[in-house]
């Protein structure tokens, strides 16, 4: 066999072996990992190995190591979820914008709009920025936001509204209107068309539920004086 063919064969064998090893290691890494993804206009309820419950909002993802849960109660979140945590060892929620640490409580975590927002319903929650640069401990009726790596001072929140999205109800208190519109899109799986520049600085306090799309958009746009038209899965808002 010519030498160049022998070298080519050896190289090909090495590549195949390396690829097989990579796939094997990847499968080992994922072994025992449980991942839950929700679609638009949907939600899910997950019972963890210790009996804790996670309610996952639309367009969100949670993952955890089921096989090693007893050694480390840690869950990774991208999106929004409400947690009811059973008492026990430290329970950690890890996000791209910070971490949430509890022992046994109920709280809501959202990682929308490049920030972390945590609201406490019962118990006590410690919220830390990435790399532990700052932290805040919140109790029932308080929430805090982690933005650009800084944990802000706690703010008051109605405890009966914390995690109310589980029942299809969404409350907004002096928040950007565009954030409410984004939540509307997630809940009804529709597309909203509007001039972002004219709405990005408008602030809204209000409510809608996900039972009736027409009533919901009226609750949002009516108080703001924004005309709109519905065409199938598209809603155009006249924001000029």
XYZ file of N, CA and C in Angstrom:
720
model
N 0.857 -1.181 0.000
C 0.000 0.000 0.000
C 0.893 1.231 0.000
N 0.655 2.216 -0.900
C 1.460 3.430 -0.916
C 1.373 4.131 0.429
N 2.469 4.795 0.792
C 2.562 5.406 2.113
C 1.489 6.476 2.332
N 1.202 7.251 1.247
C 0.244 8.341 1.432
C -1.150 7.797 1.742
N -1.494 6.623 1.151
C -2.796 6.025 1.436
C -2.830 5.491 2.864
N -1.717 4.959 3.307
C -1.638 4.414 4.674
C -1.817 5.544 5.690
N -1.140 6.704 5.410
C -1.272 7.854 6.312
C -2.697 8.375 6.321
N -3.293 8.439 5.127
C -4.676 8.909 5.028
C -5.608 8.006 5.808
N -5.382 6.682 5.699
C -6.229 5.736 6.425
C -6.089 5.879 7.923
N -4.839 6.058 8.375
C -4.606 6.231 9.811
C -5.279 7.505 10.306
N -5.152 8.573 9.516
C -5.761 9.849 9.909
C -7.269 9.723 9.995
N -7.855 9.038 9.003
C -9.304 8.860 9.011
C -9.757 8.057 10.221
N -8.980 7.010 10.532
C -9.318 6.181 11.695
C -9.242 6.994 12.978
N -8.217 7.855 13.042
C -8.056 8.696 14.239
C -9.233 9.644 14.395
N -9.655 10.247 13.280
C -10.781 11.183 13.318
C -12.054 10.472 13.766
N -12.282 9.264 13.222
C -13.470 8.501 13.610
C -13.430 8.131 15.081
N -12.234 7.713 15.540
C -12.103 7.330 16.945
C -12.321 8.526 17.853
N -11.744 9.681 17.455
C -11.899 10.886 18.260
C -13.363 11.318 18.306
N -14.035 11.234 17.144
C -15.445 11.595 17.086
C -16.287 10.705 17.964
N -15.978 9.405 17.935
C -16.728 8.452 18.762
C -16.508 8.750 20.238
N -15.234 9.083 20.583
C -14.935 9.409 21.971
C -15.668 10.659 22.407
N -15.725 11.664 21.530
C -16.439 12.904 21.853
C -17.912 12.646 22.092
N -18.527 11.846 21.204
C -19.942 11.526 21.362
C -20.180 10.745 22.637
N -19.253 9.832 22.971
C -19.394 9.043 24.188
C -19.304 9.944 25.423
N -18.293 10.846 25.429
C -18.156 11.761 26.550
C -19.355 12.674 26.659
N -19.870 13.116 25.510
C -21.040 13.988 25.518
C -22.246 13.282 26.100
N -22.411 11.994 25.747
C -23.539 11.228 26.283
C -23.383 11.003 27.775
N -22.125 10.820 28.233
C -21.881 10.654 29.660
C -22.210 11.952 30.399
N -21.807 13.099 29.796
C -22.057 14.396 30.413
C -23.549 14.640 30.582
N -24.337 14.194 29.602
C -25.767 14.446 29.635
C -26.529 13.371 30.402
N -25.853 12.310 30.780
C -26.536 11.231 31.487
C -27.124 11.752 32.787
N -28.375 11.451 33.021
C -29.038 11.884 34.238
C -29.560 13.309 34.184
N -29.265 14.032 33.097
C -29.748 15.398 32.958
C -31.196 15.386 32.476
N -32.025 16.158 33.155
C -33.417 16.305 32.750
C -33.626 17.737 32.296
N -34.186 17.906 31.123
C -34.399 19.240 30.561
C -35.849 19.389 30.157
N -36.437 20.514 30.519
C -37.825 20.800 30.181
C -37.873 22.111 29.412
N -38.419 22.082 28.208
C -38.573 23.269 27.380
C -40.048 23.526 27.142
N -40.473 24.773 27.276
C -41.857 25.120 26.979
C -41.922 25.958 25.709
N -42.986 25.786 24.958
C -43.199 26.535 23.731
C -43.977 27.809 24.029
N -44.151 28.642 23.013
C -45.007 29.806 23.152
C -46.426 29.350 23.463
N -47.134 30.147 24.234
C -48.523 29.867 24.601
C -48.679 28.552 25.354
N -47.653 28.155 26.116
C -47.731 26.915 26.888
C -46.947 27.073 28.182
N -47.208 26.183 29.131
C -46.464 26.165 30.387
C -46.385 24.723 30.850
N -45.589 24.471 31.878
C -45.422 23.095 32.346
C -45.185 23.103 33.854
N -45.451 21.969 34.474
C -45.230 21.796 35.901
C -44.300 20.607 36.102
N -43.211 20.817 36.828
C -42.194 19.795 37.015
C -42.036 19.495 38.503
N -42.142 18.224 38.865
C -41.892 17.809 40.240
C -40.477 17.261 40.338
N -39.664 17.869 41.175
C -38.270 17.477 41.331
C -38.144 16.266 42.255
N -36.996 15.596 42.269
C -36.824 14.370 43.058
C -37.135 14.520 44.548
N -36.978 15.724 45.108
C -37.227 15.920 46.543
C -38.653 16.368 46.841
N -39.490 16.445 45.793
C -40.864 16.881 45.972
C -41.078 18.354 45.709
N -39.998 19.113 45.523
C -40.135 20.520 45.150
C -40.801 20.601 43.776
N -41.503 21.700 43.530
C -42.243 21.838 42.274
C -41.789 23.102 41.553
N -41.611 22.986 40.235
C -41.247 24.115 39.398
C -42.346 24.311 38.349
N -42.915 25.500 38.302
C -43.895 25.861 37.286
C -43.160 26.677 36.233
N -43.093 26.174 35.012
C -42.286 26.784 33.948
C -43.179 27.583 33.009
N -42.902 28.868 32.881
C -43.708 29.736 32.029
C -43.387 29.498 30.549
N -44.159 30.141 29.678
C -43.990 29.973 28.235
C -42.605 30.408 27.777
N -42.098 29.739 26.729
C -40.816 30.077 26.112
C -39.694 30.100 27.150
N -39.587 29.028 27.928
C -38.590 28.941 28.990
C -37.952 27.555 29.000
N -36.832 27.436 29.718
C -36.144 26.150 29.804
C -35.542 25.973 31.185
N -35.713 24.774 31.767
C -35.051 24.428 33.024
C -34.353 23.084 32.829
N -33.247 22.895 33.537
C -32.538 21.629 33.477
C -31.888 21.355 34.825
N -31.756 20.057 35.153
C -31.137 19.668 36.419
C -30.632 18.237 36.309
N -29.712 17.887 37.203
C -29.134 16.542 37.219
C -29.965 15.661 38.152
N -30.794 14.838 37.579
C -31.707 14.007 38.369
C -30.953 12.990 39.224
N -29.931 12.361 38.659
C -29.221 11.288 39.368
C -28.427 11.777 40.575
N -27.999 13.038 40.561
C -27.199 13.557 41.680
C -27.956 14.621 42.475
N -29.265 14.620 42.355
C -30.077 15.647 43.010
C -29.912 15.637 44.525
N -29.798 14.463 45.110
C -29.672 14.371 46.567
C -28.374 14.993 47.064
N -27.338 15.029 46.208
C -26.071 15.637 46.592
C -26.061 17.142 46.345
N -26.754 17.584 45.318
C -26.757 19.014 44.972
C -28.093 19.383 44.340
N -28.873 20.178 45.078
C -30.153 20.645 44.543
C -29.896 21.927 43.739
N -29.639 21.747 42.461
C -29.316 22.887 41.600
C -30.065 22.771 40.286
N -30.645 23.875 39.854
C -31.406 23.889 38.616
C -30.984 25.108 37.795
N -30.907 24.927 36.486
C -30.522 26.009 35.582
C -31.767 26.514 34.877
N -31.936 27.829 34.856
C -33.145 28.432 34.277
C -32.809 29.443 33.205
N -33.561 29.387 32.115
C -33.521 30.415 31.077
C -34.972 30.739 30.759
N -35.433 31.924 31.162
C -36.831 32.279 30.973
C -37.465 32.642 32.297
N -38.627 32.044 32.601
C -39.311 32.354 33.850
C -39.895 31.103 34.474
N -39.824 31.025 35.805
C -40.390 29.884 36.524
C -40.730 30.289 37.947
N -41.723 29.605 38.506
C -42.107 29.792 39.905
C -41.733 28.528 40.657
N -41.110 28.688 41.825
C -40.591 27.550 42.574
C -41.307 27.404 43.917
N -41.662 26.170 44.242
C -42.130 25.819 45.581
C -41.150 24.780 46.111
N -40.234 25.230 46.971
C -39.089 24.406 47.382
C -39.339 23.747 48.735
N -39.163 22.441 48.779
C -39.256 21.700 50.031
C -38.028 22.006 50.898
N -38.202 21.981 52.201
C -37.080 22.223 53.100
C -36.022 21.137 52.935
N -34.774 21.529 53.095
C -33.681 20.584 52.923
C -32.385 21.336 52.725
N -31.388 20.688 52.108
C -30.110 21.360 51.842
C -30.310 22.548 50.909
N -29.266 23.306 50.720
C -29.319 24.483 49.863
C -29.907 24.161 48.497
N -30.820 25.017 48.028
C -31.441 24.888 46.709
C -30.959 26.077 45.895
N -30.360 25.807 44.733
C -29.729 26.862 43.938
C -30.360 26.939 42.549
N -30.761 28.150 42.164
C -31.228 28.412 40.800
C -30.149 29.230 40.113
N -29.595 28.690 39.049
C -28.522 29.357 38.317
C -29.054 29.928 37.020
N -28.732 31.199 36.748
C -29.124 31.842 35.495
C -27.911 32.551 34.911
N -28.061 33.071 33.717
C -26.958 33.782 33.072
C -26.661 35.111 33.748
N -27.601 35.597 34.588
C -27.454 36.935 35.161
C -27.290 36.932 36.676
N -27.219 35.759 37.287
C -27.040 35.674 38.718
C -27.639 34.392 39.261
N -27.541 34.224 40.582
C -28.030 33.004 41.211
C -29.015 33.330 42.336
N -29.868 32.330 42.632
C -30.851 32.455 43.698
C -30.663 31.267 44.624
N -30.533 31.549 45.932
C -30.263 30.488 46.894
C -31.323 30.486 47.992
N -31.888 29.298 48.275
C -32.906 29.179 49.321
C -32.726 27.856 50.056
N -33.464 27.709 51.156
C -33.509 26.435 51.873
C -34.887 25.793 51.737
N -35.932 26.596 51.809
C -37.285 26.084 51.639
C -38.246 27.246 51.587
N -38.831 27.519 50.417
C -39.673 28.706 50.248
C -40.372 28.648 48.898
N -41.112 29.711 48.563
C -41.717 29.826 47.233
C -41.379 31.205 46.675
N -41.011 31.246 45.405
C -40.538 32.484 44.805
C -40.618 32.384 43.290
N -40.543 33.540 42.636
C -40.599 33.598 41.179
C -39.282 34.151 40.641
N -38.804 33.551 39.542
C -37.550 33.975 38.921
C -37.788 34.215 37.438
N -37.348 35.362 36.952
C -37.479 35.694 35.529
C -36.144 36.183 35.001
N -35.761 35.683 33.811
C -34.505 36.124 33.190
C -34.772 36.736 31.825
N -35.806 37.529 31.726
C -36.118 38.205 30.475
C -35.322 39.505 30.359
N -35.164 39.972 29.131
C -34.597 41.300 28.855
C -33.206 41.513 29.462
N -32.386 40.458 29.431
C -30.991 40.533 29.870
C -30.861 40.975 31.327
N -31.789 40.533 32.155
C -31.709 40.835 33.581
C -32.384 39.719 34.356
N -32.092 39.663 35.643
C -32.684 38.678 36.534
C -33.606 39.399 37.514
N -34.843 38.928 37.615
C -35.796 39.505 38.563
C -36.335 38.392 39.449
N -36.250 38.583 40.760
C -36.673 37.573 41.724
C -37.675 38.190 42.694
N -38.825 37.525 42.862
C -39.857 37.978 43.798
C -40.113 36.875 44.811
N -40.179 37.254 46.092
C -40.363 36.269 47.158
C -41.820 36.229 47.606
N -42.379 35.024 47.657
C -43.759 34.836 48.109
C -43.799 34.352 49.559
N -42.957 33.366 49.878
C -42.845 32.898 51.264
C -41.380 32.611 51.573
N -41.026 32.612 52.859
C -39.662 32.260 53.252
C -38.669 33.380 53.023
N -37.448 33.001 52.662
C -36.349 33.950 52.480
C -35.496 33.515 51.303
N -35.080 34.469 50.485
C -34.335 34.177 49.261
C -33.096 35.063 49.191
N -31.952 34.467 48.873
C -30.725 35.234 48.660
C -30.443 35.306 47.170
N -30.275 36.516 46.661
C -30.029 36.745 45.239
C -28.630 37.327 45.081
N -27.812 36.693 44.242
C -26.428 37.134 44.049
C -26.151 37.437 42.588
N -25.345 38.445 42.350
C -24.912 38.778 40.998
C -23.869 37.764 40.548
N -23.571 37.707 39.249
C -22.522 36.801 38.771
C -21.213 37.028 39.511
N -20.535 35.928 39.829
C -19.260 35.944 40.536
C -19.382 36.516 41.947
N -20.625 36.600 42.472
C -20.832 37.013 43.848
C -20.415 38.424 44.168
N -20.438 39.324 43.180
C -19.967 40.695 43.391
C -20.871 41.467 44.341
N -22.161 41.148 44.360
C -23.096 41.788 45.279
C -24.272 40.852 45.491
N -25.013 41.065 46.569
C -26.153 40.200 46.861
C -27.178 40.937 47.712
N -28.405 40.417 47.710
C -29.478 40.943 48.535
C -30.297 39.752 49.028
N -30.792 39.846 50.264
C -31.697 38.832 50.798
C -33.091 39.439 50.872
N -34.066 38.763 50.259
C -35.424 39.292 50.240
C -36.373 38.350 50.966
N -37.429 38.928 51.510
C -38.444 38.205 52.265
C -39.797 38.420 51.586
N -40.860 37.764 52.075
C -42.173 37.896 51.415
C -42.594 39.350 51.186
N -43.090 39.615 49.976
C -43.528 40.961 49.633
C -42.435 41.844 49.080
N -41.261 41.247 48.788
C -40.159 42.015 48.220
C -39.657 41.361 46.938
N -39.085 42.171 46.057
C -38.429 41.665 44.855
C -37.151 42.447 44.632
N -36.236 41.859 43.885
C -35.010 42.552 43.526
C -34.650 42.216 42.087
N -33.861 43.073 41.477
C -33.460 42.923 40.079
C -31.945 42.943 39.987
N -31.397 42.035 39.196
C -29.964 42.035 38.912
C -29.786 42.502 37.477
N -29.117 43.621 37.314
C -28.925 44.193 35.982
C -27.507 44.711 35.868
N -26.873 44.457 34.733
C -25.465 44.807 34.471
C -24.582 44.430 35.652
N -24.839 43.245 36.219
C -23.982 42.703 37.252
C -24.175 43.268 38.640
N -25.242 44.039 38.855
C -25.485 44.664 40.158
C -26.858 44.256 40.689
N -26.913 43.847 41.955
C -28.179 43.514 42.602
C -28.768 44.791 43.194
N -29.950 45.171 42.748
C -30.555 46.417 43.185
C -31.226 46.272 44.553
N -31.506 47.412 45.170
C -32.199 47.429 46.455
C -33.597 46.826 46.280
N -34.053 46.034 47.258
C -35.368 45.396 47.151
C -36.503 46.412 47.014
N -37.549 46.000 46.284
C -38.742 46.806 46.107
C -39.943 45.993 46.590
N -41.011 46.681 46.939
C -42.205 45.981 47.407
C -42.988 45.397 46.236
N -43.671 44.283 46.491
C -44.501 43.626 45.486
C -45.651 42.942 46.216
N -46.815 42.890 45.565
C -47.974 42.223 46.158
C -47.737 40.708 46.157
N -47.760 40.098 47.329
C -47.461 38.663 47.401
C -48.463 37.821 46.622
N -49.725 38.258 46.554
C -50.720 37.455 45.824
C -50.537 37.541 44.316
N -49.658 38.456 43.865
C -49.371 38.573 42.436
C -48.086 37.850 42.043
N -47.313 37.406 43.033
C -46.072 36.684 42.740
C -46.423 35.303 42.174
N -46.011 35.048 40.947
C -46.307 33.767 40.310
C -47.749 33.636 39.861
N -48.493 34.751 39.788
C -49.896 34.673 39.386
C -50.068 34.210 37.939
N -48.981 34.246 37.160
C -49.055 33.782 35.773
C -49.415 32.304 35.691
N -49.203 31.555 36.791
C -49.571 30.136 36.794
C -51.069 29.951 36.570
N -51.844 30.947 36.978
C -53.291 30.910 36.758
C -53.709 31.723 35.549
N -52.718 32.094 34.720
C -53.024 32.839 33.502
C -53.211 34.328 33.711
N -52.788 34.872 34.869
C -52.953 36.291 35.158
C -51.593 36.980 35.218
N -51.505 38.155 34.570
C -50.230 38.867 34.449
C -50.410 40.315 34.915
N -49.648 40.696 35.949
C -49.720 42.029 36.526
C -48.428 42.797 36.257
N -48.582 44.093 35.986
C -47.428 44.939 35.711
C -47.561 46.225 36.524
N -46.503 46.582 37.227
C -46.509 47.774 38.075
C -45.394 48.704 37.632
N -45.769 49.793 36.956
C -44.810 50.806 36.490
C -43.656 50.164 35.723
N -43.996 49.314 34.769
C -42.983 48.643 33.954
C -43.070 49.116 32.509
N -42.025 48.864 31.754
C -42.017 49.265 30.356
C -43.150 48.560 29.603
N -43.865 49.337 28.802
C -44.963 48.769 28.030
C -44.466 47.672 27.090
N -43.258 47.837 26.564
C -42.725 46.839 25.633
C -42.533 45.482 26.309
N -42.278 45.465 27.627
C -42.135 44.195 28.341
C -43.481 43.484 28.436
N -44.533 44.250 28.656
C -45.867 43.645 28.701
C -46.269 43.108 27.330
N -45.930 43.855 26.276
C -46.246 43.404 24.922
C -45.490 42.114 24.587
N -44.251 42.008 25.062
C -43.467 40.784 24.827
C -44.121 39.601 25.528
N -44.624 39.821 26.755
C -45.302 38.738 27.479
C -46.588 38.350 26.772
N -47.295 39.318 26.223
C -48.512 39.050 25.451
C -48.202 38.131 24.274
N -47.110 38.422 23.562
C -46.715 37.590 22.423
C -46.419 36.162 22.866
N -45.739 36.003 23.999
C -45.413 34.662 24.493
C -46.665 33.881 24.864
N -47.629 34.554 25.476
C -48.807 33.854 25.962
C -49.782 33.464 24.860
N -49.855 34.270 23.797
C -50.819 33.989 22.731
C -50.172 33.509 21.433
N -48.831 33.449 21.411
C -48.109 32.988 20.223
C -48.547 33.772 18.983
N -48.499 35.090 19.109
C -48.839 35.979 18.003
C -47.690 36.963 17.802
N -47.771 37.721 16.728
C -46.750 38.724 16.431
C -47.370 40.115 16.556
N -46.732 40.979 17.332
C -47.168 42.363 17.476
C -46.263 43.257 16.643
N -46.866 44.109 15.847
C -46.099 45.050 15.038
C -46.371 46.467 15.543
N -45.305 47.185 15.921
C -45.448 48.549 16.421
C -44.107 49.258 16.299
N -44.146 50.569 16.442
C -42.931 51.376 16.368
C -42.244 51.343 17.730
N -41.161 50.597 17.814
C -40.474 50.413 19.094
C -40.014 51.738 19.670
N -39.515 52.640 18.849
C -38.959 53.899 19.337
C -40.006 54.749 20.044
N -41.265 54.660 19.628
C -42.298 55.482 20.252
C -42.878 54.852 21.510
N -42.596 53.565 21.732
C -43.168 52.887 22.889
C -42.140 52.485 23.952
N -40.854 52.466 23.603
C -39.859 51.906 24.515
C -39.736 52.658 25.835
N -40.160 53.921 25.874
C -40.044 54.687 27.117
C -41.391 54.872 27.819
N -42.436 54.283 27.271
C -43.737 54.408 27.914
C -43.858 53.372 29.036
N -44.389 53.796 30.159
C -44.501 52.944 31.340
C -45.967 52.579 31.548
N -46.179 51.339 31.979
C -47.555 50.840 32.106
C -47.781 50.146 33.443
N -48.951 50.387 34.021
C -49.421 49.648 35.185
C -50.765 49.043 34.811
N -50.850 47.736 34.846
C -52.093 47.106 34.422
C -52.057 45.596 34.531
N -52.993 44.974 33.847
C -53.222 43.537 33.997
C -53.839 42.980 32.717
N -53.532 41.715 32.425
C -54.294 40.967 31.413
C -54.227 39.494 31.759
N -55.143 38.701 31.208
C -55.057 37.249 31.382
C -54.966 36.597 30.014
N -54.628 35.310 30.000
C -54.398 34.636 28.716
C -55.584 33.793 28.260
N -56.789 34.178 28.693
C -57.976 33.424 28.312
C -58.593 33.904 27.002
N -58.509 35.213 26.742
C -59.137 35.778 25.545
C -58.201 36.829 24.961
N -57.680 36.579 23.770
C -56.690 37.459 23.171
C -57.249 38.851 22.894
N -58.480 38.929 22.369
C -59.062 40.226 22.025
C -59.256 41.089 23.265
N -59.760 40.481 24.338
C -59.938 41.233 25.579
C -58.591 41.650 26.166
N -57.605 40.782 26.046
C -56.288 41.077 26.604
C -55.637 42.259 25.902
N -55.664 42.300 24.576
C -55.021 43.402 23.862
C -55.761 44.711 24.117
N -57.069 44.631 24.343
C -57.829 45.837 24.670
C -57.441 46.374 26.044
N -57.203 45.465 26.988
C -56.789 45.880 28.329
C -55.428 46.573 28.305
N -54.602 46.189 27.342
C -53.278 46.797 27.228
C -53.333 48.112 26.460
N -53.929 48.074 25.280
C -53.891 49.233 24.389
C -54.927 50.306 24.740
N -56.082 49.898 25.262
C -57.139 50.856 25.568
C -56.692 51.968 26.496
N -56.172 51.637 27.693
C -55.748 52.691 28.627
C -54.604 53.552 28.087
N -53.840 53.022 27.143
C -52.702 53.764 26.599
C -53.093 54.603 25.382
N -54.363 54.495 24.952
C -54.820 55.251 23.792
C -54.168 54.807 22.503
N -53.938 53.487 22.373
C -53.255 52.954 21.195
C -54.233 52.164 20.318
N -54.571 52.682 19.125
C -55.426 51.923 18.202
C -54.691 50.680 17.713
N -55.436 49.632 17.385
C -54.820 48.409 16.894
C -55.780 47.691 15.955
N -55.236 46.776 15.168
C -56.060 45.931 14.308
C -55.497 44.519 14.326
N -56.406 43.559 14.336
C -56.026 42.152 14.406
C -56.236 41.503 13.048
N -55.181 40.877 12.534
C -55.256 40.136 11.276
C -54.643 38.764 11.502
N -55.487 37.793 11.847
C -55.006 36.440 12.099
C -54.059 36.406 13.286
N -52.808 35.991 13.040
C -51.797 35.863 14.100
C -50.934 37.116 14.226
N -51.358 38.195 13.577
C -50.619 39.457 13.629
C -51.508 40.566 14.172
N -50.976 41.355 15.096
C -51.693 42.507 15.626
C -50.836 43.742 15.376
N -51.399 44.719 14.656
C -50.673 45.932 14.359
C -51.157 47.045 15.288
N -50.219 47.639 16.006
C -50.523 48.713 16.943
C -50.046 50.034 16.340
N -50.962 50.992 16.236
C -50.614 52.292 15.688
C -50.012 53.134 16.804
N -48.696 53.199 16.822
C -47.996 53.890 17.899
C -47.299 55.155 17.402
N -47.666 55.655 16.203
C -47.018 56.856 15.661
C -47.548 58.112 16.346
